[in-house]
mmCIF file of C-alpha atoms and ligand atoms in Angstrom:
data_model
loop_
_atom_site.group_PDB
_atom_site.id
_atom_site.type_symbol
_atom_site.label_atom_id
_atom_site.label_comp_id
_atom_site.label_asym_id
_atom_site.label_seq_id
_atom_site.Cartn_x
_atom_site.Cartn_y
_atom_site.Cartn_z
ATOM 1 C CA UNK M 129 176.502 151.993 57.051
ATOM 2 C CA UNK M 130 180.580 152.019 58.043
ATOM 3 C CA UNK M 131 181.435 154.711 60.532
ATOM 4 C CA UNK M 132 177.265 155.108 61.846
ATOM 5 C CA UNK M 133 178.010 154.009 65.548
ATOM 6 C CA UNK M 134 176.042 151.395 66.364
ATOM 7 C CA UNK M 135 172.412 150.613 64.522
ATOM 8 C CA UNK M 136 168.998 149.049 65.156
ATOM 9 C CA UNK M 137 167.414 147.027 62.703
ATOM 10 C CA UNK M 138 163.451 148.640 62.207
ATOM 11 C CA UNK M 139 160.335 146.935 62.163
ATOM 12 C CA UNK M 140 160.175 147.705 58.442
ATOM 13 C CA UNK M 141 163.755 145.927 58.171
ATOM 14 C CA UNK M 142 165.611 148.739 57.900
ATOM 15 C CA UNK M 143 168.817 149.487 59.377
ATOM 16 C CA UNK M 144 168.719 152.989 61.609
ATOM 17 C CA UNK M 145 172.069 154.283 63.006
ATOM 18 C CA UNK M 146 171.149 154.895 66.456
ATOM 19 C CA UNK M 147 173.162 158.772 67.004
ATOM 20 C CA UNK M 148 172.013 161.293 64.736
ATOM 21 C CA UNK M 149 172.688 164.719 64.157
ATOM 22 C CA UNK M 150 169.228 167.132 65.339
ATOM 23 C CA UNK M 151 168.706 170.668 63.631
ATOM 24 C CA UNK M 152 165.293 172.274 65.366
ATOM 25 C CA UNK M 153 166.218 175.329 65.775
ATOM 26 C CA UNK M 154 169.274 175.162 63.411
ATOM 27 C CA UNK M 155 168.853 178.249 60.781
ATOM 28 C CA UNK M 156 169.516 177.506 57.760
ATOM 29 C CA UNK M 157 172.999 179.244 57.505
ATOM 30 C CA UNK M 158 174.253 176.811 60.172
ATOM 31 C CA UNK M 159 172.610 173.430 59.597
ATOM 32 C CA UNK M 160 174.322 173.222 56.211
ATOM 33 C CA UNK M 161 177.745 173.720 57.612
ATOM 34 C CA UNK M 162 176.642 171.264 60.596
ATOM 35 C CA UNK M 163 175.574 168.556 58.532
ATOM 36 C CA UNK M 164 178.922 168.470 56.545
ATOM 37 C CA UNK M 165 180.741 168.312 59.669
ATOM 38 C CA UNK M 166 178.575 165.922 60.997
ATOM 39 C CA UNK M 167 179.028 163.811 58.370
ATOM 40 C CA UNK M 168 182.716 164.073 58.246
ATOM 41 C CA UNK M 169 182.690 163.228 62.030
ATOM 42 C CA UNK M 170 180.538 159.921 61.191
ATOM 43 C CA UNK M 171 177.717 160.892 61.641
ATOM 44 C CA UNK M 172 174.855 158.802 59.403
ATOM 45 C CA UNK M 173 171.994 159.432 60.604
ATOM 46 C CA UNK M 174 170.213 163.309 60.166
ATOM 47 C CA UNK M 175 166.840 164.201 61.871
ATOM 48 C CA UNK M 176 164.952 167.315 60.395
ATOM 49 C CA UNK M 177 161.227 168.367 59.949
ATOM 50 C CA UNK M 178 159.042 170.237 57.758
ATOM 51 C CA UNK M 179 158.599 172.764 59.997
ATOM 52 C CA UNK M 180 162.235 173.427 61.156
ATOM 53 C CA UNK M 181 162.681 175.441 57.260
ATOM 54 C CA UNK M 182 165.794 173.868 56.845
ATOM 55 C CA UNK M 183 165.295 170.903 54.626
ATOM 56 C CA UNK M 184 166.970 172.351 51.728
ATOM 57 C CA UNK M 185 170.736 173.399 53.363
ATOM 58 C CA UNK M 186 170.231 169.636 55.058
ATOM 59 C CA UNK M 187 169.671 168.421 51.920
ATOM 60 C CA UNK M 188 172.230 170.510 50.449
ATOM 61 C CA UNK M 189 174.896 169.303 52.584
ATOM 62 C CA UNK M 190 174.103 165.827 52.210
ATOM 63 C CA UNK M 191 173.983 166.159 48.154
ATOM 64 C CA UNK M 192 177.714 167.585 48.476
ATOM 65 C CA UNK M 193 178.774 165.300 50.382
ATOM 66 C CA UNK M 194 177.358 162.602 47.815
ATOM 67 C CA UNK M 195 179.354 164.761 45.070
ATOM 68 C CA UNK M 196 182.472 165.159 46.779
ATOM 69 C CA UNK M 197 182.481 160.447 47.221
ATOM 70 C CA UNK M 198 182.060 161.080 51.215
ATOM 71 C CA UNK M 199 178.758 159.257 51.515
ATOM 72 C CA UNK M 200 176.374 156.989 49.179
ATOM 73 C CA UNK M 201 172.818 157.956 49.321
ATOM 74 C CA UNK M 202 172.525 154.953 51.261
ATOM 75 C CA UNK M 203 174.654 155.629 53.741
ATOM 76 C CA UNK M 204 172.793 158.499 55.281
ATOM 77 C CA UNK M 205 169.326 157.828 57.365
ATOM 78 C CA UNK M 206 167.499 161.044 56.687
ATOM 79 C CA UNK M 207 164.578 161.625 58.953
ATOM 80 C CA UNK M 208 161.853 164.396 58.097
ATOM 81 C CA UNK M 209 158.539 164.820 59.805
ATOM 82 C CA UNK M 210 154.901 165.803 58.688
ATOM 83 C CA UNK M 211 153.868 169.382 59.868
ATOM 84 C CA UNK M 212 150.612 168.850 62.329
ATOM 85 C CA UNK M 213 148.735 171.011 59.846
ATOM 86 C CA UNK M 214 148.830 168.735 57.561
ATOM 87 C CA UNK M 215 147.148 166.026 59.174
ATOM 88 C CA UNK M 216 144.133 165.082 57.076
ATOM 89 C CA UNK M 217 145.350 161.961 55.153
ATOM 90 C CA UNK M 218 144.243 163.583 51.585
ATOM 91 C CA UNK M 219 147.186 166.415 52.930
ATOM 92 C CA UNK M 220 150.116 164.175 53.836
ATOM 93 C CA UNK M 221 151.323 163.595 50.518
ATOM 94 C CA UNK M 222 151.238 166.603 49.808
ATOM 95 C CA UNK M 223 153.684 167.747 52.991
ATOM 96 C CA UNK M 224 155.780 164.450 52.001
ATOM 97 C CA UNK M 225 156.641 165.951 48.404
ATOM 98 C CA UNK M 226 157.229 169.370 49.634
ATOM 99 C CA UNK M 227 160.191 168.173 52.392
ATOM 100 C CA UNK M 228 161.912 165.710 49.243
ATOM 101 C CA UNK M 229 161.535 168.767 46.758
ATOM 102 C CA UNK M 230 163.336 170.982 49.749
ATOM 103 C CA UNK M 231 165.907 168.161 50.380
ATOM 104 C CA UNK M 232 166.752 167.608 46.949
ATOM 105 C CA UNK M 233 166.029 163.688 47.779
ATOM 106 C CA UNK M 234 163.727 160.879 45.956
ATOM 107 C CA UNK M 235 163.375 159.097 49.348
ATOM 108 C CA UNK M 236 163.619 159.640 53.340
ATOM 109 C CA UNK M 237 164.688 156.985 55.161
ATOM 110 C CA UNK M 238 162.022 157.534 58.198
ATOM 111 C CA UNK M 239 159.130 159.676 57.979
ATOM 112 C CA UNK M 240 157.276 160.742 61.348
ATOM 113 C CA UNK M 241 153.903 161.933 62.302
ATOM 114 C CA UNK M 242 155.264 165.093 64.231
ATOM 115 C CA UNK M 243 152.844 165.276 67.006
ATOM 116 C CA UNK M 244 149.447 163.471 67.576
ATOM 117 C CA UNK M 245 147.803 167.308 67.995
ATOM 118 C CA UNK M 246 145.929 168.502 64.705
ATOM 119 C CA UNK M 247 146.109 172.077 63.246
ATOM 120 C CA UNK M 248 143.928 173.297 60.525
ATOM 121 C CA UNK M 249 144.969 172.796 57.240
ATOM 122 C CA UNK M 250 147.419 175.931 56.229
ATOM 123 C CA UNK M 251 147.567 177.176 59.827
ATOM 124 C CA UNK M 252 150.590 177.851 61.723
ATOM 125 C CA UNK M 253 150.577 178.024 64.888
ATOM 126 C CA UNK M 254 153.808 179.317 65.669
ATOM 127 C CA UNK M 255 152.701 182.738 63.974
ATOM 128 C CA UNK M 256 149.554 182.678 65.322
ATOM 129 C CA UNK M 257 148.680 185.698 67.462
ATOM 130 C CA UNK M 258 144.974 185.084 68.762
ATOM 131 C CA UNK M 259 143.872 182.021 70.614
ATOM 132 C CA UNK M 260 145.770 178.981 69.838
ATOM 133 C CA UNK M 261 142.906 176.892 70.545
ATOM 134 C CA UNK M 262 141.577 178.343 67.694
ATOM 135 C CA UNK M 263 144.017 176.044 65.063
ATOM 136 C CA UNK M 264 143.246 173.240 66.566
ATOM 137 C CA UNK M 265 141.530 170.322 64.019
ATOM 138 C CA UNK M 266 140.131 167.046 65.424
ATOM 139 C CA UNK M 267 141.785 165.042 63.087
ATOM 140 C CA UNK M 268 142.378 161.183 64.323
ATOM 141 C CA UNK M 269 145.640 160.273 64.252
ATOM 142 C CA UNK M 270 145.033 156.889 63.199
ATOM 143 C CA UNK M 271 143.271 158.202 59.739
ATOM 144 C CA UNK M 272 146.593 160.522 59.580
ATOM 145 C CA UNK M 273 148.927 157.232 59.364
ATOM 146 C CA UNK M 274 146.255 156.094 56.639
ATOM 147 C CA UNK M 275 147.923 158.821 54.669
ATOM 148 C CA UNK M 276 151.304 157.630 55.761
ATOM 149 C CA UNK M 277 151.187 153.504 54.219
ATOM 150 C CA UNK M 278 151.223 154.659 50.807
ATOM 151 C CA UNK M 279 154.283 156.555 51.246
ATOM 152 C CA UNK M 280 155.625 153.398 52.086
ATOM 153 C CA UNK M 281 154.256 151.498 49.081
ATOM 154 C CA UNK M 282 155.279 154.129 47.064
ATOM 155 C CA UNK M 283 158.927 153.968 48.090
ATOM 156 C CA UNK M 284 158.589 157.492 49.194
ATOM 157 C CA UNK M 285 159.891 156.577 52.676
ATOM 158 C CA UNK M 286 161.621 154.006 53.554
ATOM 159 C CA UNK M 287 160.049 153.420 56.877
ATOM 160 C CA UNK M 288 157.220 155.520 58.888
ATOM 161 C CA UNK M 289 157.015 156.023 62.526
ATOM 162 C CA UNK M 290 155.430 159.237 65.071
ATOM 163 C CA UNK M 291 156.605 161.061 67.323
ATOM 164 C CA UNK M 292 155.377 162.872 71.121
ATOM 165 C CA UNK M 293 153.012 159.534 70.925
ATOM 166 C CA UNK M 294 152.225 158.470 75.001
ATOM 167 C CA UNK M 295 152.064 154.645 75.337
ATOM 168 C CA UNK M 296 147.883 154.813 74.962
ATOM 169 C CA UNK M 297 148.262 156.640 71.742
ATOM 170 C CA UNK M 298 150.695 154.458 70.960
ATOM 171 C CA UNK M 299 149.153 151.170 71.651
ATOM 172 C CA UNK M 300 145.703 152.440 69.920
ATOM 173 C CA UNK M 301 147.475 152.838 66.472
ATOM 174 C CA UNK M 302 149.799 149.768 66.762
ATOM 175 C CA UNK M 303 146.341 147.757 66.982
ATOM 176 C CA UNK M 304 144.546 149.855 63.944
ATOM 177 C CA UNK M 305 147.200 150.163 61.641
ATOM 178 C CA UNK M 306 148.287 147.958 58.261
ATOM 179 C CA UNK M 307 151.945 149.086 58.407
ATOM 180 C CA UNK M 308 153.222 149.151 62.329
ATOM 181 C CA UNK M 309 154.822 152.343 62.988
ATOM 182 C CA UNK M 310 159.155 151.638 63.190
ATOM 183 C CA UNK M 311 159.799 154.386 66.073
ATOM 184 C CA UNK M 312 158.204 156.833 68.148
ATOM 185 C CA UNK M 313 160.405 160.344 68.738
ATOM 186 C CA UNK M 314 159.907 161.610 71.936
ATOM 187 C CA UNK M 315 161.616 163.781 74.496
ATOM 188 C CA UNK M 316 163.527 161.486 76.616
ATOM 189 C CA UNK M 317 166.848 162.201 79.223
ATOM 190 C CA UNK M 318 167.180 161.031 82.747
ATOM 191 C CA UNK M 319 164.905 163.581 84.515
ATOM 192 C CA UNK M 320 162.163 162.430 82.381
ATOM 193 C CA UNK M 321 163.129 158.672 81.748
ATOM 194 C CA UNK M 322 159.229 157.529 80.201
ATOM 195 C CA UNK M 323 160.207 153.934 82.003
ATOM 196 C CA UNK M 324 156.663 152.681 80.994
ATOM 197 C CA UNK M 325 156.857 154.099 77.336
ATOM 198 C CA UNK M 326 160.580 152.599 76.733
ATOM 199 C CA UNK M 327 159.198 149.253 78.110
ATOM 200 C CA UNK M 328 155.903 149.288 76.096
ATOM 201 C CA UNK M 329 158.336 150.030 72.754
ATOM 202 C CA UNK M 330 160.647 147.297 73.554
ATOM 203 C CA UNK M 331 157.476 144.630 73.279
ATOM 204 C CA UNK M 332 156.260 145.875 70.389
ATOM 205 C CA UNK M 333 159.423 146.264 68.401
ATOM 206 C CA UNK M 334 158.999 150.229 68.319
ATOM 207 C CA UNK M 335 162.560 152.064 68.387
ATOM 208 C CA UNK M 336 162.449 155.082 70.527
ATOM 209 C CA UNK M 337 164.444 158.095 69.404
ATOM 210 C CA UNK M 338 165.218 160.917 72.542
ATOM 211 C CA UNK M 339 164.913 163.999 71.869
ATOM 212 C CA UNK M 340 166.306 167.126 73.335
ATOM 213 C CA UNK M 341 168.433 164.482 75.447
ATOM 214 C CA UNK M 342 170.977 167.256 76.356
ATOM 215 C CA UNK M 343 168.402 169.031 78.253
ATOM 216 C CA UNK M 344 167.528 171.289 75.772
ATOM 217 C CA UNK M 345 168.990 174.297 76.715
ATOM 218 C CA UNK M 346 168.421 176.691 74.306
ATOM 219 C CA UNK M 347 164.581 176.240 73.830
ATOM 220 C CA UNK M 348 162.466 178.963 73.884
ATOM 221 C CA UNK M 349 160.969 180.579 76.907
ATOM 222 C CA UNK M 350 157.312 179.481 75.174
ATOM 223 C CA UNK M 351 157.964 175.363 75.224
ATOM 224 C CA UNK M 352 159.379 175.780 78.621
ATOM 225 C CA UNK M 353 157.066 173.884 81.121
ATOM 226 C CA UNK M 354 157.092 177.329 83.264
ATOM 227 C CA UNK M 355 158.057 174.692 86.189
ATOM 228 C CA UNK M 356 161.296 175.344 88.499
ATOM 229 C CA UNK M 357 164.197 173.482 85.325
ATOM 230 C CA UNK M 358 167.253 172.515 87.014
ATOM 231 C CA UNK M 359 169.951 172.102 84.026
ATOM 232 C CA UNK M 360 170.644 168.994 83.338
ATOM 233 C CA UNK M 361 174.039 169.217 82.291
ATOM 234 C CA UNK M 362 174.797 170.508 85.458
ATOM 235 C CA UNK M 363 173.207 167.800 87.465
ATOM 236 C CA UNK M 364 175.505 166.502 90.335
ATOM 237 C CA UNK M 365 175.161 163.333 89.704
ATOM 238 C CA UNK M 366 175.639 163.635 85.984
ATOM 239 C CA UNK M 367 179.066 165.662 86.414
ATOM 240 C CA UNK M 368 180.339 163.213 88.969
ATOM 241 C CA UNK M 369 179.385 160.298 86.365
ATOM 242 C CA UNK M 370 181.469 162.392 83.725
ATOM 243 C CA UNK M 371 184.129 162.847 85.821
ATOM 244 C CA UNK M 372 184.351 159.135 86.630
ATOM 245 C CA UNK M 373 184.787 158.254 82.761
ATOM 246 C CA UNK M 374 186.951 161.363 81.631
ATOM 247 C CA UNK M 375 183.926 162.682 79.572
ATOM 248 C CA UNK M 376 181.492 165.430 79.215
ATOM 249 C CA UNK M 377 178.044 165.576 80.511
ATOM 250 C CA UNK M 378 176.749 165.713 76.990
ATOM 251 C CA UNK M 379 178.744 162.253 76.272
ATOM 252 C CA UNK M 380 177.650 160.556 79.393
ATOM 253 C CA UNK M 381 173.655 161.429 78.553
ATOM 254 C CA UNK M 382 174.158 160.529 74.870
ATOM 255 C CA UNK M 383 175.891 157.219 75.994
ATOM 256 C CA UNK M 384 173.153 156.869 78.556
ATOM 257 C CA UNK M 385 170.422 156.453 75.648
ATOM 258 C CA UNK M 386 172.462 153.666 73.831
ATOM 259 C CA UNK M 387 172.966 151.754 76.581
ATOM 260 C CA UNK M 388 169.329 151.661 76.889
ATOM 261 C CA UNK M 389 168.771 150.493 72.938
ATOM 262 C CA UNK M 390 167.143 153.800 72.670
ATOM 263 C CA UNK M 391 168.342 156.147 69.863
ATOM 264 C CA UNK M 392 169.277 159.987 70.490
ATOM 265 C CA UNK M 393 169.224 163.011 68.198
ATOM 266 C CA UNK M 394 171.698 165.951 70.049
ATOM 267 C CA UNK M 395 171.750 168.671 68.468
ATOM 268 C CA UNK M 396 174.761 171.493 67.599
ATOM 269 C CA UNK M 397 175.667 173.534 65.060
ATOM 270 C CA UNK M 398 178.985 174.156 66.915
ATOM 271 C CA UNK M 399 181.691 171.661 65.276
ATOM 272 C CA UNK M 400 183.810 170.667 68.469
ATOM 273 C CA UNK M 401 180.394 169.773 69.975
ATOM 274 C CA UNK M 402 179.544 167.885 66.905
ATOM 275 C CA UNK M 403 181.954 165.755 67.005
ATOM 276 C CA UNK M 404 182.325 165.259 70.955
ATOM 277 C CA UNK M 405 179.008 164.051 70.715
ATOM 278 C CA UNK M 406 179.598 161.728 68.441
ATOM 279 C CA UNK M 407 182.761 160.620 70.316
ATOM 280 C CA UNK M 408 180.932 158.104 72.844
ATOM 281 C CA UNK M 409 181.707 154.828 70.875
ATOM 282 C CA UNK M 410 185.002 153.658 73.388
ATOM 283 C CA UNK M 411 182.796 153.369 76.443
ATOM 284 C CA UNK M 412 179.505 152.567 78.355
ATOM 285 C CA UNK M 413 178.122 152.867 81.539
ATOM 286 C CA UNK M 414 178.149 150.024 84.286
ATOM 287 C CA UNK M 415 174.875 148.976 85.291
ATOM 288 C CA UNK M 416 175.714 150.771 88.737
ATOM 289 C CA UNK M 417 175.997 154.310 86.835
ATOM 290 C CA UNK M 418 172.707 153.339 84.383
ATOM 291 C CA UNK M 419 170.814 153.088 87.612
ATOM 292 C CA UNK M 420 171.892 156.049 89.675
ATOM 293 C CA UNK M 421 171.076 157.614 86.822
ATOM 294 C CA UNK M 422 167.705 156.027 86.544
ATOM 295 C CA UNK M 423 167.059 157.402 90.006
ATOM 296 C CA UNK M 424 167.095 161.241 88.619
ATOM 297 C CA UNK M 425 163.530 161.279 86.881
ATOM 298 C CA UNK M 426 161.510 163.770 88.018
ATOM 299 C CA UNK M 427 159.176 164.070 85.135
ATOM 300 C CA UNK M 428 160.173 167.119 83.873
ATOM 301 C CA UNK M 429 159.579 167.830 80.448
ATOM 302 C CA UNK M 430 161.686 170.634 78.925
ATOM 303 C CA UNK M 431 159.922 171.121 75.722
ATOM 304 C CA UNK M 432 156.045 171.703 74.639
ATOM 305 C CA UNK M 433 154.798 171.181 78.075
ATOM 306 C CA UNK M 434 152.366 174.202 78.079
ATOM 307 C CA UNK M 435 152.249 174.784 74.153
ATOM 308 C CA UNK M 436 150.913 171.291 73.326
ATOM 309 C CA UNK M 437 151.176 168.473 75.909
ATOM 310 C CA UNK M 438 148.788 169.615 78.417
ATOM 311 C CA UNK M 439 146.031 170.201 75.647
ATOM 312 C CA UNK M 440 142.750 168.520 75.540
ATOM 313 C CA UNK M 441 143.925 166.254 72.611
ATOM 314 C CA UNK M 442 146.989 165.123 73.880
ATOM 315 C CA UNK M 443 146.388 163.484 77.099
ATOM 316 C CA UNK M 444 149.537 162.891 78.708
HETATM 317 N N1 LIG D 1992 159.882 165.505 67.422
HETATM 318 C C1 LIG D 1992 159.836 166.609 68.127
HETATM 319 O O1 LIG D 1992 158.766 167.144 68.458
HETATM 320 C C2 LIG D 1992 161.132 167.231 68.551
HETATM 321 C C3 LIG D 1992 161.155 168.202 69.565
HETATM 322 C C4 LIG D 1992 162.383 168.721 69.941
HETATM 323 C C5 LIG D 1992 163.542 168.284 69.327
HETATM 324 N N2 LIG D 1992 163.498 167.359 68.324
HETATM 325 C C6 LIG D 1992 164.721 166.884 67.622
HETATM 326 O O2 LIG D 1992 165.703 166.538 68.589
HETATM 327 C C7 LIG D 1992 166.865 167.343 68.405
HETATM 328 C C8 LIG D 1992 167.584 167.594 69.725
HETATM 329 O O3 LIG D 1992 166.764 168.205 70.678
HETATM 330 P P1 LIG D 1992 166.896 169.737 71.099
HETATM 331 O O4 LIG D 1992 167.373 170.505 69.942
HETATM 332 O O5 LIG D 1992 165.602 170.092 71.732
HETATM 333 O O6 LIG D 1992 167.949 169.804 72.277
HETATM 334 P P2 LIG D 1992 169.325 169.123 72.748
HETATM 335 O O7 LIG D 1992 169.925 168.281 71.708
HETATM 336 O O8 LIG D 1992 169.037 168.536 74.082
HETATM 337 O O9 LIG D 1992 170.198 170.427 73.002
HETATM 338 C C9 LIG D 1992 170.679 171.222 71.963
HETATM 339 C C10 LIG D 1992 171.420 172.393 72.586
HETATM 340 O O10 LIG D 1992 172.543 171.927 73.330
HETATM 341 C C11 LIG D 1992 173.732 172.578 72.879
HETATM 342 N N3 LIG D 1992 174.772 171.536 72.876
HETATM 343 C C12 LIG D 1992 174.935 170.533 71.975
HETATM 344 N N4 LIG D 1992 175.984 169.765 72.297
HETATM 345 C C13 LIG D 1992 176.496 170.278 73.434
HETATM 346 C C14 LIG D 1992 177.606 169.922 74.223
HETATM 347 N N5 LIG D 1992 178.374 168.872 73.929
HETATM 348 N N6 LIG D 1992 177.876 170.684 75.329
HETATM 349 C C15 LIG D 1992 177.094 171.746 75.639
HETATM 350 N N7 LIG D 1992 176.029 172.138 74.909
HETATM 351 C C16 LIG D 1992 175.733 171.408 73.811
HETATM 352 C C17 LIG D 1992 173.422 173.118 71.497
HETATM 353 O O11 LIG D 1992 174.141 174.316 71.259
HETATM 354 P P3 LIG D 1992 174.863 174.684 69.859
HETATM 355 O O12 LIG D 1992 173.976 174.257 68.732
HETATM 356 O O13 LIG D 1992 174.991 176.173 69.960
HETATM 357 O O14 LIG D 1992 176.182 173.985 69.869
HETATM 358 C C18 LIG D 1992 171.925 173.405 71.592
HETATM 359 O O15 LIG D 1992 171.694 174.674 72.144
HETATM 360 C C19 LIG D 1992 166.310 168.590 67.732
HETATM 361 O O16 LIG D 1992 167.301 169.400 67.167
HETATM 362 C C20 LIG D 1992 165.339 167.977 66.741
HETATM 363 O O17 LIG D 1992 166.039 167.442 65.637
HETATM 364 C C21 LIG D 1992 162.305 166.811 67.946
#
């Protein structure tokens, strides 16, 4: 994988670049110019879902970029998630084939278990105008990554992880699984550094990937945790860190997650930020800077905090 930045190798054995490119919230108009851009910047490494609806101008991209002798297949770590309504392990498959037919792709590289929550079959909650509560299937997550293995057997994906796991979710599937899950996606910056969690994934050989590791500043006003959000970007001690190194805030958070062996995930559809994200392979932070910025968690979680983490079923 030349040009990928620096890469981990997975429990599965496979190499994952450890900055990729994120598209929630990308429409599709935009994600296919982003990923070409991305691509061209060095980026390797693409994270998408089946419930962001933009698998197939990802996939697009990517398949041009094949055409035009940019990138092998191989070079490009293409990450797609199951949607939490299909968590029954007869319906994964099913959500598996639907993301490769969108992407245009015989393989992902990583497949996740989006969330540990369960919707009914067909639901979507997004759309749904009555009581949320009311989607909500108690499906166990472990018999969800029984319909994950196969994929693996199959050659469908290349490797299979989760993601918004806590370290007790976590720890229960690592000890009831066949196939040990390769990373966990999670939301992850320095005012919500998961300490325990990033320790717990080291010992088990679990990457973690951060997301929304720029603060997430454009998410909408329902995943906001409806707490007092200072922006992270404009955190004192961030801008003073920047200003130290001749960067950006963006770079110095984004550097911050490699220098902890964690992977991150920003995401843009605005080419100059595309590619100054990716531009954080000439430095890292001293220990000193790692550490002051250790001392800025607070806990806050930008994303999902009222939609999904504080439900019954996902016990954070
Ligand atoms: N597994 C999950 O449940 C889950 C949840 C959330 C996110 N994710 C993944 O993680 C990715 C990243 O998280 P996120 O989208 O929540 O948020 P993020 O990466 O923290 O922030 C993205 C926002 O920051 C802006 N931005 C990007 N680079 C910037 C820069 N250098 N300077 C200033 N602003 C910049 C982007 O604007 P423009 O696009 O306008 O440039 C966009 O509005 C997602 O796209 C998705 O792939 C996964």
């Amino acid at each position: 994988m030349a040009g990928a930045g620096p890469t981990a190798v997975l429990s599965s054995g496979k190499k994952m670049p450890l900055l990729g490119l994120g598209t929630w919230q990308s429409k599709a108009e935009e994600v296919y110019n982003a990923v070409k851009v991305a691509i061209d910047a060095g980026y390797r490494h693409i994270d998408t879902a089946w419930v962001y609806k933009n698998e197939k101008e990802v996939g697009q991209a990517i398949k041009e970029k094949i055409a035009e002798g940019k990138i092998k297949r191989e070079d490009v770590f293409v990450t797609t998630k199951l949607f939490t309504a299909f968590s029954r392990p007869e319906h994964v498959r099913e959500c598996m084939m639907q993301s490769l037919a969108d992407l245009g792709l015989d393989y992902v590289d990583l497949y996740l278990i989006h969330s540990p929550l369960c919707f009914k079959y067909g639901s979507n909650p997004f759309a749904h105008a009555g009581n949320p509560e009311e989607v909500y299937d108690e499906v166990d997550y472990v018999d969800t990554w029984k319909g994950m293995e196969p994929l693996v057997d199959e050659g469908l994906a290349k490797s299979i992880g989760v993601s918004n796991f806590n370290k007790q979710q976590l720890e229960r599937l690592v000890q009831n699984c066949r196939i040990k899950p390769a990373v966990n996606q999670v939301e992850l910056h320095p005012y919500l550094a998961q300490q325990d969690l990033v320790d717990f994934c080291k010992r088990n050989n679990v990457l973690l990937t951060a997301y929304s590791a720029l603060g997430a500043p454009a998410r909408p006003k329902s995943f906001a945790s409806g707490e007092e959000e200072p922006v992270l970007m404009e955190d004192p001690s961030v801008v003073a860190i920047a200003k130290k190194y001749g960067k950006s805030s963006a770079q110095v958070l984004l550097r911050y997650h490699l220098d902890r062996g964690v992977s991150a995930i920003p995401k843009s559809v605005t080419p100059s930020r595309i590619q100054a994200n990716f531009d954080i392979m000439n430095f890292s932070l001293s220990k000193e800077d790692l550490a002051s910025l250790g001392q800025l968690d607070r806990k806050l979680r930008y994303v999902g905090a009222n939609l999904f983490v504080k439900h019954k079923f996902f016990p954070f």
